[in-house]
Short mmCIF file of C-alpha atoms in Angstrom, two decimals:
data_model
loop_
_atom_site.label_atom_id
_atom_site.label_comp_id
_atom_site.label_asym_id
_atom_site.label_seq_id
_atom_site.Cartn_x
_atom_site.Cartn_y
_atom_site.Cartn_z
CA UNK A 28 29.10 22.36 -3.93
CA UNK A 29 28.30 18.72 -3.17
CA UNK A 30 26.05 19.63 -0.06
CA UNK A 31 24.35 21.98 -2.89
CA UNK A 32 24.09 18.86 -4.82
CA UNK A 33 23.36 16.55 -2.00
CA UNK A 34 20.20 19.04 -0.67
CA UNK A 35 18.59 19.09 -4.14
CA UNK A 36 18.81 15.85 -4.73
CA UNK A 37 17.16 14.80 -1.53
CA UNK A 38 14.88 17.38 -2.10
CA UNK A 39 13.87 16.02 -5.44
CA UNK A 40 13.67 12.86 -3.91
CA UNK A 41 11.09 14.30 -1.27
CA UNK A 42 9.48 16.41 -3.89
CA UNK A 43 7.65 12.80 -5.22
CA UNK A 44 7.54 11.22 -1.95
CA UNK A 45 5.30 14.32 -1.04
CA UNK A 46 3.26 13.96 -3.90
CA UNK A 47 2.83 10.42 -4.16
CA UNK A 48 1.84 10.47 -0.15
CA UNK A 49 -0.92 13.65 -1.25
CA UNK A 50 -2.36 11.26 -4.28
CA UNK A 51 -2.74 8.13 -1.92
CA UNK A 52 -3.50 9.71 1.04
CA UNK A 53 -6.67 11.87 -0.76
CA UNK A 54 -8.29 8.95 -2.63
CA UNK A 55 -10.99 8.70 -0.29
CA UNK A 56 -11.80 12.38 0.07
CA UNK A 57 -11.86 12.52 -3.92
CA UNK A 58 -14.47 10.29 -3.75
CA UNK A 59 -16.14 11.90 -0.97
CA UNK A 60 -15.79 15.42 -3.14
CA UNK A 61 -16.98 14.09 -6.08
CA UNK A 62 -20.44 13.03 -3.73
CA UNK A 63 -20.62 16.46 -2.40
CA UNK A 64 -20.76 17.99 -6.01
CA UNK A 65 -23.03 16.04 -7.14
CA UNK A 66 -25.05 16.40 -4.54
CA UNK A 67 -25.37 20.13 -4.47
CA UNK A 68 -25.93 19.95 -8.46
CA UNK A 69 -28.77 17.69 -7.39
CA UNK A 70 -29.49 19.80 -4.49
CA UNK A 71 -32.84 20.57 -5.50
CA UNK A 72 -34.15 17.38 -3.82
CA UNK A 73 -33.58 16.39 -0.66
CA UNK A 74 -33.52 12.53 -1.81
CA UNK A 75 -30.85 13.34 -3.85
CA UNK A 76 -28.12 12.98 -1.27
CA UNK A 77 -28.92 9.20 -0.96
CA UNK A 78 -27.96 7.89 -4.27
CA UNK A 79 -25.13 9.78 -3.64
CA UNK A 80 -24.32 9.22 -0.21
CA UNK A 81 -24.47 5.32 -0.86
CA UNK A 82 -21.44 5.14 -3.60
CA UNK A 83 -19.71 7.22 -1.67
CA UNK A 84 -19.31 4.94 1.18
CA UNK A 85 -19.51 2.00 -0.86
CA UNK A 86 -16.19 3.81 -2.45
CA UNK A 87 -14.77 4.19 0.95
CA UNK A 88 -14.82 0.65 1.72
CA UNK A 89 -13.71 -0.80 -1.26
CA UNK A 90 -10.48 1.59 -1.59
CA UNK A 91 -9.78 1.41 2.12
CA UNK A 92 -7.37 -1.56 1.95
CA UNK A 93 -5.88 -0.89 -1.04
CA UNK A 94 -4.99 2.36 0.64
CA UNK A 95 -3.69 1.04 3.64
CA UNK A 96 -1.90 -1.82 1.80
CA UNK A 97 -0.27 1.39 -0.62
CA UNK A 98 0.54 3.18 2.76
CA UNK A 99 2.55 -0.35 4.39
CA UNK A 100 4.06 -0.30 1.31
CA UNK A 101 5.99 3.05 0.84
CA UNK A 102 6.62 3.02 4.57
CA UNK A 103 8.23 -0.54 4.16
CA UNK A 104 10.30 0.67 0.87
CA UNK A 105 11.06 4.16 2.53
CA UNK A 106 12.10 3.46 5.61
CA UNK A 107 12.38 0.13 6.13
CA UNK A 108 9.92 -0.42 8.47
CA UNK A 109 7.08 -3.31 8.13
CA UNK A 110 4.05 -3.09 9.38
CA UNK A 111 2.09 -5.95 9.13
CA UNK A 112 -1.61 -6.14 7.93
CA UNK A 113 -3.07 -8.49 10.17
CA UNK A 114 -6.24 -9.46 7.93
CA UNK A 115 -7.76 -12.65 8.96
CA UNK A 116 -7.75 -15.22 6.74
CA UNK A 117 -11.03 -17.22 5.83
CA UNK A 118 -11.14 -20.76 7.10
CA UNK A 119 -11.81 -23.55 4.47
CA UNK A 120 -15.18 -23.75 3.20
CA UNK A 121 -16.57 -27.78 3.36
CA UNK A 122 -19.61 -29.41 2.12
CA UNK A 123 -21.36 -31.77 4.58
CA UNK A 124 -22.98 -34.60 4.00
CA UNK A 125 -26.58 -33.02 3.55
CA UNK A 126 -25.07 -31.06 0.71
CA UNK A 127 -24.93 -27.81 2.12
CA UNK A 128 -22.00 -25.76 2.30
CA UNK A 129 -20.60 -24.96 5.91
CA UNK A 130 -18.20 -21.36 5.62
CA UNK A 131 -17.61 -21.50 9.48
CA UNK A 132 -20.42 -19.11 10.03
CA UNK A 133 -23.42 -20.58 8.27
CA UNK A 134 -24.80 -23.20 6.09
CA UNK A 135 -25.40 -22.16 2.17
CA UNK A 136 -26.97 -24.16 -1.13
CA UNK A 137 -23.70 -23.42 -3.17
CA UNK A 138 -20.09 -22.79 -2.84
CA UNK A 139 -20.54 -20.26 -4.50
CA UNK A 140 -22.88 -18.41 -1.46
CA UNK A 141 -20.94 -19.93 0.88
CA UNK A 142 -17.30 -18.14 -0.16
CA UNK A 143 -19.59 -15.00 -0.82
CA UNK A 144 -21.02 -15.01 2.77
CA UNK A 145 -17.74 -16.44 4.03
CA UNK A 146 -16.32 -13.03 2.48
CA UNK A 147 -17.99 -10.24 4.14
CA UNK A 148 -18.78 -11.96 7.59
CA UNK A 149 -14.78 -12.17 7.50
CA UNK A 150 -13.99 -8.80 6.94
CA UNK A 151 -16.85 -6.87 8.55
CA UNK A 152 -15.36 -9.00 11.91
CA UNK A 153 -11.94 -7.99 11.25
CA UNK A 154 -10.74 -5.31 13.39
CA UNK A 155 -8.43 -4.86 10.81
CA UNK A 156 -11.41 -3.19 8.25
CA UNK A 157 -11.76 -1.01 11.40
CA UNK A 158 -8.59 0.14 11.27
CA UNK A 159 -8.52 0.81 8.15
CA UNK A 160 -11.33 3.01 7.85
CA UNK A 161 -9.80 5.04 10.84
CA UNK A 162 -6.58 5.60 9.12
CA UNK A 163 -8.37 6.36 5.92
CA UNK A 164 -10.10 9.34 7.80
CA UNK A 165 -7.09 10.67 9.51
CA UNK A 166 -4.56 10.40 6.68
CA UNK A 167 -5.93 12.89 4.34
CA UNK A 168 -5.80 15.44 8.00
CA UNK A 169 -2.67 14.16 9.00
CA UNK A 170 0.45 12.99 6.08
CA UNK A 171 -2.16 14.68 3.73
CA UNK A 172 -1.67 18.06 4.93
CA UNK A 173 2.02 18.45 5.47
CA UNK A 174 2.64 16.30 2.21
CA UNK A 175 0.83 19.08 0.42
CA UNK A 176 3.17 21.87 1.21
CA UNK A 177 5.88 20.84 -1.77
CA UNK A 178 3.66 20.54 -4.10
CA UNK A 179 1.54 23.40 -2.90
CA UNK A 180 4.62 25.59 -2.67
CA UNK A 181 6.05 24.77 -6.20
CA UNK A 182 2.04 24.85 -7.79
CA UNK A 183 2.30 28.91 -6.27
CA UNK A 184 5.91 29.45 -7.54
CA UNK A 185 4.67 28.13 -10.88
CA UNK A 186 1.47 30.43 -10.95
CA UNK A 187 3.35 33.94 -9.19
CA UNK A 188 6.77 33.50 -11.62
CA UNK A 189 4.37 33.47 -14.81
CA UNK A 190 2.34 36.75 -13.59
CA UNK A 191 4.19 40.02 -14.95
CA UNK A 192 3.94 42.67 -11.30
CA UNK A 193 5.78 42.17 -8.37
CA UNK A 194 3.74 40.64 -5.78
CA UNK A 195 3.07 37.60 -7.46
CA UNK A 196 6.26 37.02 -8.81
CA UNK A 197 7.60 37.51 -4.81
CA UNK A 198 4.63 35.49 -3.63
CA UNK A 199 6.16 32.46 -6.51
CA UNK A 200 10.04 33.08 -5.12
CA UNK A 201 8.31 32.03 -1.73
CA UNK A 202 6.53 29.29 -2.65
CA UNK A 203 9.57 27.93 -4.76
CA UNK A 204 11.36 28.31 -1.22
CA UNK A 205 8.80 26.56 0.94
CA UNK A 206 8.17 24.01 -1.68
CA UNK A 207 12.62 23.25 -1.78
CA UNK A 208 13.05 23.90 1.85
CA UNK A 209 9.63 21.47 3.15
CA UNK A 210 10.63 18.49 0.28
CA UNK A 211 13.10 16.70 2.44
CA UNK A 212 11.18 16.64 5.78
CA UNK A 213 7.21 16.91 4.33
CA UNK A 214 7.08 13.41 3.40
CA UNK A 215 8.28 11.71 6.60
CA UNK A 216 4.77 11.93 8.90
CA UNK A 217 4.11 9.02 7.15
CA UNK A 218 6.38 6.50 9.04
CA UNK A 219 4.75 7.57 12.82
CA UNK A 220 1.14 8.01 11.51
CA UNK A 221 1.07 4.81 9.61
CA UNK A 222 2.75 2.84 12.86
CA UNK A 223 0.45 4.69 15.06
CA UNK A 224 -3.24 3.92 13.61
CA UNK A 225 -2.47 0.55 11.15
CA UNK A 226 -0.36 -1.71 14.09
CA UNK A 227 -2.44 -4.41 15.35
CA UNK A 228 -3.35 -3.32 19.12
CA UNK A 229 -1.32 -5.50 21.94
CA UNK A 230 -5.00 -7.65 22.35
CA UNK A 231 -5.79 -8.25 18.76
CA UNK A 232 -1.91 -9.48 18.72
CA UNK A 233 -2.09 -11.37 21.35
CA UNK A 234 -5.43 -13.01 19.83
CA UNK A 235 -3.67 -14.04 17.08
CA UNK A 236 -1.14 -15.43 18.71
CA UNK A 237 -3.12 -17.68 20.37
CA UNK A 238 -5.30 -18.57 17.20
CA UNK A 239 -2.06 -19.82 15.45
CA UNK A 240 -0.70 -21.36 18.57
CA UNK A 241 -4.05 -23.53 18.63
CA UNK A 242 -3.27 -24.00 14.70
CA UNK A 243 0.10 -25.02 15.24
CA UNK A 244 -1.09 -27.38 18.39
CA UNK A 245 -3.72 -29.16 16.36
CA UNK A 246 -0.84 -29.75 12.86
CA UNK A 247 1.53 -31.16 15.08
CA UNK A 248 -1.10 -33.31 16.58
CA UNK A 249 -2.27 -34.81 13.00
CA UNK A 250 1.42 -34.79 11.79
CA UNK A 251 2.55 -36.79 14.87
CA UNK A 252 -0.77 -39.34 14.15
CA UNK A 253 0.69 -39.51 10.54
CA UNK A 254 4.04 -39.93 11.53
CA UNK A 255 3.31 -42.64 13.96
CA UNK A 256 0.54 -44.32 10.94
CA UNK A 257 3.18 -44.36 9.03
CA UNK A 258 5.96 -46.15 11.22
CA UNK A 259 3.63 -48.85 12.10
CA UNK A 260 2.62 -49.49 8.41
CA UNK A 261 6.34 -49.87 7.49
CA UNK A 262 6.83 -52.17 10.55
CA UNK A 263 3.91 -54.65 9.59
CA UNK A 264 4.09 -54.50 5.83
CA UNK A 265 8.29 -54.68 6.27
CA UNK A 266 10.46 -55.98 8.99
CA UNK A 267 7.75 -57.66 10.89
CA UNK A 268 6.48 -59.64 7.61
CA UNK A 269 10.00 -60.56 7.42
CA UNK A 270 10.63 -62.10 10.80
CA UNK A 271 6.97 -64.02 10.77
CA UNK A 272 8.39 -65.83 7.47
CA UNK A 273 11.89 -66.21 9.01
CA UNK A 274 9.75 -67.78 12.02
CA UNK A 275 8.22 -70.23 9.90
CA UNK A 276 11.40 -70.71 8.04
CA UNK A 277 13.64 -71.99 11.10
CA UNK A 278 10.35 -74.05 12.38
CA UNK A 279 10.08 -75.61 9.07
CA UNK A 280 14.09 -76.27 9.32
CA UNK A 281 13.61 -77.87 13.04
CA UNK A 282 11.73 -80.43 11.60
CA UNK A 283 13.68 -81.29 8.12
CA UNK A 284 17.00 -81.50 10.15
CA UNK A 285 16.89 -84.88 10.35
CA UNK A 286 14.57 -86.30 7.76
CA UNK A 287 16.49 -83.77 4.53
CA UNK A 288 19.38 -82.12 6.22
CA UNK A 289 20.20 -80.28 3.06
CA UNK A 290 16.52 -78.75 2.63
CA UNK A 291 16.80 -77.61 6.09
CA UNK A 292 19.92 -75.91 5.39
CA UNK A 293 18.24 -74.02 1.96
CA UNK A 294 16.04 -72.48 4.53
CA UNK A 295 18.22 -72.03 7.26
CA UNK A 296 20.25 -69.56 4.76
CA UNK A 297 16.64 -67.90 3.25
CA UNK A 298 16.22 -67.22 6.88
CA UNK A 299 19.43 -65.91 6.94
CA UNK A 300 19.15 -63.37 3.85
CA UNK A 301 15.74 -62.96 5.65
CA UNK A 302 17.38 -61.51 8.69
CA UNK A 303 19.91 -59.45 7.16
CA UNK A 304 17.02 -58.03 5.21
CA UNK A 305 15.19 -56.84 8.22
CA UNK A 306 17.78 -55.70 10.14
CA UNK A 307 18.39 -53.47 6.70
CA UNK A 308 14.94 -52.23 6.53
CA UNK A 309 14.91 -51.63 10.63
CA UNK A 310 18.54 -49.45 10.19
CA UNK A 311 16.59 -47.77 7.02
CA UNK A 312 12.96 -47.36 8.92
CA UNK A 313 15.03 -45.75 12.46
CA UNK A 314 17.28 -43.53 9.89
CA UNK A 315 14.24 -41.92 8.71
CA UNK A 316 13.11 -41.52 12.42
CA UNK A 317 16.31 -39.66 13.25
CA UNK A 318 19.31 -40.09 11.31
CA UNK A 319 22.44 -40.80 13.96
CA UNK A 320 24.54 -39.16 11.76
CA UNK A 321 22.65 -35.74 13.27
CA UNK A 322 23.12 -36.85 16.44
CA UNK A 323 26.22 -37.66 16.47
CA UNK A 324 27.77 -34.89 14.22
CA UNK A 325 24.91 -32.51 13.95
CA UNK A 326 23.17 -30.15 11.63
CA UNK A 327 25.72 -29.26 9.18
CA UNK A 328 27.54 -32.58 8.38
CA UNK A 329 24.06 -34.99 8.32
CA UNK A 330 23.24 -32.43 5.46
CA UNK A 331 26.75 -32.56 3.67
CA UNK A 332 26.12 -36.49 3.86
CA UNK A 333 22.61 -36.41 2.34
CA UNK A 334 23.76 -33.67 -0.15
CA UNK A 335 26.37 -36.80 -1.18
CA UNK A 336 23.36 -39.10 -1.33
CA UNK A 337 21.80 -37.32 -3.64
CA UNK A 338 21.35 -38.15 -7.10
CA UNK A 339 22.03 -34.18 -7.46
CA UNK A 340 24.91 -32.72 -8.17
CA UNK A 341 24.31 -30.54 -4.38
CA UNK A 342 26.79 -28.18 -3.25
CA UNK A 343 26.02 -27.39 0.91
CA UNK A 344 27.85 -23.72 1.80
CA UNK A 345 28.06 -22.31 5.51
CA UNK A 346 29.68 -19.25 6.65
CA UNK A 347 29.33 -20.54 10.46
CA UNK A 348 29.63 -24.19 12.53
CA UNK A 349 25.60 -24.16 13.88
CA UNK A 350 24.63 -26.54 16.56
CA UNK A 351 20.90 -26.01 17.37
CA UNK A 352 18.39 -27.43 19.77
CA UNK A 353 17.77 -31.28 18.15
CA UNK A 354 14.10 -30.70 17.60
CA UNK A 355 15.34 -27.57 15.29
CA UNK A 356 17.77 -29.57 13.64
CA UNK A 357 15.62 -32.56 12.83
CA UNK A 358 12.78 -30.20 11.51
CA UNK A 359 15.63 -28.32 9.34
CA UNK A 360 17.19 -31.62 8.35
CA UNK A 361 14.06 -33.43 6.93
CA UNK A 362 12.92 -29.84 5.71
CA UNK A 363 16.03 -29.76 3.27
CA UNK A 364 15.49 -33.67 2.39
CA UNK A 365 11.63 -32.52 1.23
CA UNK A 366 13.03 -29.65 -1.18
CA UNK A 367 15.61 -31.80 -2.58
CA UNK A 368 12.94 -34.76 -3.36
CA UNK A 369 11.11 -32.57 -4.55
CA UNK A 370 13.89 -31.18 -7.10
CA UNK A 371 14.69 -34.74 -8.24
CA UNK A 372 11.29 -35.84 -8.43
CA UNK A 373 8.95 -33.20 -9.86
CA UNK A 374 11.24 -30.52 -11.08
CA UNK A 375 13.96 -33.13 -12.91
CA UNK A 376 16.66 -30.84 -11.92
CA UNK A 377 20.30 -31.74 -12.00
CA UNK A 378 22.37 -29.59 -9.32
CA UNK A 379 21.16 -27.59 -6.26
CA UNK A 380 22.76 -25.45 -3.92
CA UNK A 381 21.96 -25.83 0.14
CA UNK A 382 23.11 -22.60 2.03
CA UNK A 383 23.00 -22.12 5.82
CA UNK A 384 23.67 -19.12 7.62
CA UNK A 385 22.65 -17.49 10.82
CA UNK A 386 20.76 -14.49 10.26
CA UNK A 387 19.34 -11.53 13.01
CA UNK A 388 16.32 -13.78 13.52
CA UNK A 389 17.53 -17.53 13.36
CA UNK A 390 19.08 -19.33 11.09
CA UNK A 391 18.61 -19.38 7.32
CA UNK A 392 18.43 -21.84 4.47
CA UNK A 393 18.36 -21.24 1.31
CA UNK A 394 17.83 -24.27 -1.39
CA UNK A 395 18.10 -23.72 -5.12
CA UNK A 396 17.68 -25.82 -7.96
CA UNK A 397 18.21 -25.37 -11.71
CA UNK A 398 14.52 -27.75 -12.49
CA UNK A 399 11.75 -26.60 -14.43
CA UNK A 400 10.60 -24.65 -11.73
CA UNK A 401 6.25 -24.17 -11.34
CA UNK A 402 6.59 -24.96 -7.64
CA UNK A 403 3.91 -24.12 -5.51
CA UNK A 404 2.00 -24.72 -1.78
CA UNK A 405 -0.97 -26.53 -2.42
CA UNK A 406 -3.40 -27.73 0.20
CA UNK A 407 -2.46 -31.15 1.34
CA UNK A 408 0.65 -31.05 -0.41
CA UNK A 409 4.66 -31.50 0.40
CA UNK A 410 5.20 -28.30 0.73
CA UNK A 411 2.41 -27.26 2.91
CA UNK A 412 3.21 -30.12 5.22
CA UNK A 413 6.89 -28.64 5.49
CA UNK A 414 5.34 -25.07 6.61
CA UNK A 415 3.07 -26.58 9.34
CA UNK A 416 6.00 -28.33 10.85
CA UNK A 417 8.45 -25.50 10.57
CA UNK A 418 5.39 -23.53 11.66
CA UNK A 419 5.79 -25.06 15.03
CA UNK A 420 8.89 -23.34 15.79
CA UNK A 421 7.47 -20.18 14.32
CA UNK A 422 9.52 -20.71 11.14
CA UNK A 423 8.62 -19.96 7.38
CA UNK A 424 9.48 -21.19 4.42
CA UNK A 425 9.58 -18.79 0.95
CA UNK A 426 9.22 -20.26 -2.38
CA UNK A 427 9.82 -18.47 -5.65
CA UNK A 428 9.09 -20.67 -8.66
CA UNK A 429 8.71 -19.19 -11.84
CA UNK A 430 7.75 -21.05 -14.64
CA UNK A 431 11.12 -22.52 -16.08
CA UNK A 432 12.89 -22.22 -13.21
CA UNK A 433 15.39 -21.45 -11.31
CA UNK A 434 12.71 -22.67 -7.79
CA UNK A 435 14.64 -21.08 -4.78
CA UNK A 436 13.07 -22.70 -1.04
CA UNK A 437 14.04 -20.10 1.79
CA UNK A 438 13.39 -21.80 5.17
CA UNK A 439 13.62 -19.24 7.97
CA UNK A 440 13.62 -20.78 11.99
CA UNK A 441 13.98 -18.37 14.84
CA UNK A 442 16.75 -20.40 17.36
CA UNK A 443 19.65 -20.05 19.47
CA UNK A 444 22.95 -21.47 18.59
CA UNK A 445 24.01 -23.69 20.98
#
């Protein structure tokens, strides 16, 4: 009884999976139907096939994505399986001096053309359109066709039960058994078909790759500019400032020692509070550099002790004891400093929670805050600047931010646990 129960249920289940595959997968040959018959209503002039030809393919390319996003979809939900698109993204589009508007293909008057232009050069050089055009023509052949049976089968039990002789009613018994016996099993050319025409080929990955590797080359070239901008600012504008006045405080000293003794002892202690003051701000400026608390303890502990330093009430949980290449750590260490800022400072929040774990890929954080939430990457922003460096060790970072909160950060860094 509960294999009974077990076999119609997964052949209910199949029963939609079928006919959800038959709806997406025919969307394009609707359209293409739909052309035919009007067509041959208009068939009485030649030059009617144009006007109808011309939607038709107009149709084909606008639903081809959405199709083959639908398709990445159900096989992702289904079976687990992701396939990724692999749509290039458009470069920025930047106004030059003379005014015009420079998309990375061509010079325009407005933005406006430029985005526009920017737009279909983009996708008519994507292999990716290709691709999906392909799969849009073998679906409807392929998953189409054996997707069809259930609902086929159970449409002809339907039609033969509700007839009053015998042979329909015996043609409906067997299309009630095809349609029950094919629901489990119709669904499932999906998964291979959808691998086998949407992947990315090995050269278009490989292509990629080597787009984003430039990317990544030329962010941690400008970040490591910044970086080093930014140390030398702090050295002039802080320590060394300091030491020029002590300088001039123990020269001015030399020469009141013996005409005012105790004026040249009022400056020998400024110089002194002058001193200590530096070597503060040097301890401060080479802590932000790389904090010896992750060298010396590592990963896990340097964030329990800036989880203490935090005006937050921060809670840091671990299921494992990580040590990780240092360029890893220090990327993972300043990468939970930025999200917790950023909770104190934009979202006004009052406790987070810092999780690390080591998942199949690398390890995982996960930092959540109870601020007002509205997070987002924007262009030359915190946040973007944290994905470009994590970016470098082919890590991500996942924000969720709803209006309101709760914002949840999910930084994600393929490595090997030392």
């Amino acid at each position: 009884m509960r294999q009974l129960v077990s076999w119609l249920a997964s052949a209910g289940v199949g029963f939609v999976r079928a006919c959800v595959v038959v709806v997406v997968s025919m969307l394009v040959p609707a359209v293409w139907a739909a052309a035919v018959t009007l067509g041959i209503w208009w068939a009485g002039d030649p030059w009617s096939w144009v006007p109808v030809c011309l939607p038709a393919c107009m149709g084909t390319l606008a639903l081809s994505r959405p199709v083959c996003r639908m398709f990445r979809f159900l096989v992702a939900t289904w079976t687990a399986t992701v396939i990724p698109a692999g749509y290039r993204q458009a470069g920025p589009v930047v106004r030059m001096s003379t005014g015009y508007w420079w998309n990375g293909f061509s010079y325009e008057r407005t933005r406006r053309d430029a985005l526009l232009d920017q737009r279909w050069r983009t996708r008519w050089s994507d292999p990716a359109t290709w691709r999906d055009l392909r799969f849009t023509a073998i679906a409807p052949i392929t998953v189409g066709v054996l997707a069809s049976i259930p609902p086929v089968g159970a449409a002809g039990a339907v039609i033969g039960l509700s007839q009053p002789t015998l042979s329909p009613r015996a043609i409906g018994v067997l299309g009630l058994v095809v349609a029950f016996a094919g629901a489990p099993y119709a669904w499932r050319s999906v998964e291979p078909v959808t691998v086998r025409f949407l992947r990315a080929s090995p050269a278009t990955v490989l292509a990629d790759r080597v787009d984003e590797l430039t990317a990544q080359r030329a962010d941690a070239t400008v970040a490591q500019a910044a970086e080093i901008r930014r140390i030398e600012r702090d050295l002039h504008d802080g320590a060394q400032a300091r030491l020029v006045a002590l300088g001039l405080s123990l020269a001015t000293a030399e020469k009141l020692m013996e005409t005012d003794p105790d004026q040249a002892k009022a400056l020998m202690r400024e110089a002194r509070a002058g001193a200590a003051t530096s070597l503060t701000e040097l301890r401060e400026l080479v802590k932000g550099i790389n904090p010896p608390v992750l060298n010396e303890r590592g990963l896990l502990d340097a964030v329990r002790a800036l989880a203490l330093d935090s005006p937050l009430e921060a809670e840091v949980s671990t299921d494992l004891q990580l040590r990780l290449d240092p360029p890893i750590e220090t990327a993972v260490y300043f990468g939970i400093a930025e999200l917790l800022t950023n909770a104190v400072k934009h979202a006004r929040a009052t406790r987070a929670r810092v999780s690390l774990v080591r998942g199949d890929s690398g390890i995982v954080v996960d930092v959540e805050d109870n601020g007002r939430g509205g997070a987002h990457v924007r262009s030359g922003g915190g946040l973007a600047g944290l994905r470009r460096r994590l970016a470098v060790f082919d890590g991500t970072l996942e924000i969720s931010s709803p209006a309101g909160g709760p914002t949840r950060a999910r930084m994600v860094v393929p490595c090997a646990s030392l």
